[in-house]
Amino acid sequence: MSSVTVSPATVSSVVELAQQLVRQPSRGGVDAYGPVLGVIEEWLAARSLPHRRLRDGDGETVGLLVEIAGGRPGPWWALDACVDTAPYGDTAKWTFPPASGDVRDGWLLGRGAADSKLAAAVFCHIAAGIAPRAHACAGGLAVLLDVDEHTGNFGGARAYLADPAAVRPAGVIIGYPGIDDVVVGGRGLWRATISVHAPSGHSGSSRPVTGAISRAAHLVRLLDAAELPGPDGSGFPLGPKLTVTAFHGGEGFSVTPDRVDINVDVRTTPSFDASSAEALVRQAVAELDTALAVDVPTTVTEVAAWPSFRLREHEQPAAALLSAAREAGLDVRAKTAGPSNIGNLLAGHGIPATAGFGVPYEGLHGIDERASLAELPTVYAVHEQAILSLLDAHRPTR
C-alpha cells in the first residue's frame, strides 16, 4: 500500500476549493477566466505559494503557473489541470444548476467538477504540501492551471511552453478524470478545411448545373468510403479514424452557392501520421475534381496537426503514476485514448505526458456532470506519491 496517507482535513479542504471553482462559470470561449483564476490566486497567496499568470501573444490571460524549486539539481515535473470547462448545453435538462458546486450523496455537482476543477484543487494542495520540504527535493515542481483548453486552443499550455522564464518540464501529469486507467497515450490529429467550388446559379434554371453542394456531398461520400488501416501491431492499439465534422455553404432556396466548406478531422497513429492523412484526403479531392470537373479546383487548408503519443510503462512520468496507483491497491491498466488532448501538444514538443487518472465521474461534457468523492483520498495519495518519487523526495506519512 502507498506510504502517503491523506488526512480528512486535507480532503475537506480540497473539496471546499473545488466547490468554489465549480461555482465560478468558466466555459471556454464564453465566460471570463479572471474570476475562476482569482479564486485560485487568493488560495495560493494565503499559503505564500509562488505563482503568476500566463498570457498569450495578445496579452490575454490563459493560465496560472505555480513554481516550486527543489533544493537539489534535477529535472522539473509538471502537474496540469484545466479550470475552464465545456459549455452547459441544454440547461433545462440538468437536474441541478450547472454551476452548483454542491455535494450530494458523495458527488461533487456541476460543470467542471470532473474536467478538471477537482484535479486543480488536488494539485494546488499537493504543491502546498511539498513547498515546506522543497529543500529535500531534486529539480522542481510546476503546477499549470490552464484556461483556453476547452476551446481547443490549449492556450495555457502553449503559453507555458513559450515562457522563457519557465523551466521546461521533463514530463507532465494531466489531471483528466477516470480511476480505472492511467492514460499513457492518445491518437494524434490532422484537421483541414476543404473548399469545394462550382459556378453559382438559379435553382430554377433550365440549364443543368452540378453545384458546389452536390460536389461537396460527393466528396463526403468519397471520404466516408476511404479505406483506413487498423492497428499495425507495433504496440499502438488503435487505428486511424476520419470524420467529416462540418458542412457550410449556401443560404435561402433559389440560389445554388459557388462554394462549400467542409471540415475534416482525422485521428492519426504512429504508422498513419499527418502526412498519411493529408495524402488520403488529397486523393479523394483529386477523384472529385476528375469526376466532377469545374474551373476552380478544390483546395485543402490544414488547420492543425498533432502527433500521436504513447509512453511505455517504464517511461516517466507514466512509471511513477502507475507504480503509485498499484501500491495504493488499484488494479489500473495503461491505456491509449482515442480522443486527442494536451498530451498530443506536449508530444509535439518532445515532452512525455500522462493524460488521465482521477476520480470516477458522470456526465463529462454532458448533462449533470459530477465527480465522485469517495475515491478522492486515494487519487490524491497516488498523485502525491508519484510526484514525490519523481522529485526524489522523502515520503513521510502525513
CSV table of C-alpha atoms in Angstrom, one decimal, residues 10 14 40 43-44 47-51 65-69 77 79 119-134 137 140-145 380 383-384 387-388 391 398:
chain,number,residue,atom,x,y,z
A,10,THR,CA,-6.9,17.9,3.6
A,14,VAL,CA,-9.7,20.1,-1.4
A,40,ILE,CA,-7.0,30.1,-7.0
A,43,TRP,CA,-5.9,30.5,-2.1
A,44,LEU,CA,-2.2,30.3,-3.2
A,47,ARG,CA,-0.3,30.0,1.6
A,48,SER,CA,2.6,32.0,0.2
A,49,LEU,CA,2.9,29.8,-2.8
A,50,PRO,CA,4.8,31.5,-5.7
A,51,HIS,CA,2.5,31.9,-8.8
A,65,LEU,CA,1.6,28.8,-13.1
A,66,VAL,CA,2.9,27.7,-9.7
A,67,GLU,CA,6.6,27.0,-9.5
A,68,ILE,CA,8.4,25.4,-6.6
A,69,ALA,CA,12.1,24.9,-6.9
A,77,TRP,CA,8.0,17.9,-13.4
A,79,LEU,CA,1.0,18.8,-12.9
A,119,ALA,CA,-8.0,17.9,-10.1
A,120,ALA,CA,-6.9,21.5,-10.0
A,121,ALA,CA,-7.8,21.7,-6.3
A,122,VAL,CA,-5.8,18.4,-5.6
A,123,PHE,CA,-2.8,19.8,-7.5
A,124,CYS,CA,-2.8,23.0,-5.6
A,125,HIS,CA,-2.9,21.1,-2.3
A,126,ILE,CA,0.0,18.8,-3.4
A,127,ALA,CA,2.0,21.9,-4.2
A,128,ALA,CA,1.2,23.4,-0.8
A,129,GLY,CA,2.3,20.2,0.9
A,130,ILE,CA,5.6,19.9,-1.0
A,131,ALA,CA,6.6,23.6,-0.6
A,132,PRO,CA,7.7,23.4,3.0
A,133,ARG,CA,10.0,20.4,2.3
A,134,ALA,CA,11.2,21.6,-1.2
A,137,CYS,CA,13.5,17.6,-3.5
A,140,GLY,CA,11.3,21.3,-9.1
A,141,LEU,CA,7.5,21.1,-9.4
A,142,ALA,CA,5.3,23.3,-11.7
A,143,VAL,CA,1.5,23.3,-11.4
A,144,LEU,CA,-0.2,24.6,-14.6
A,145,LEU,CA,-3.8,25.6,-14.2
A,380,TYR,CA,-4.8,12.4,-4.0
A,383,HIS,CA,-0.6,11.7,-7.4
A,384,GLU,CA,1.4,12.9,-4.4
A,387,ILE,CA,5.4,13.4,-7.6
A,388,LEU,CA,7.5,12.7,-4.5
A,391,LEU,CA,11.3,14.7,-7.2
A,398,ARG,CA,1.1,12.7,6.7
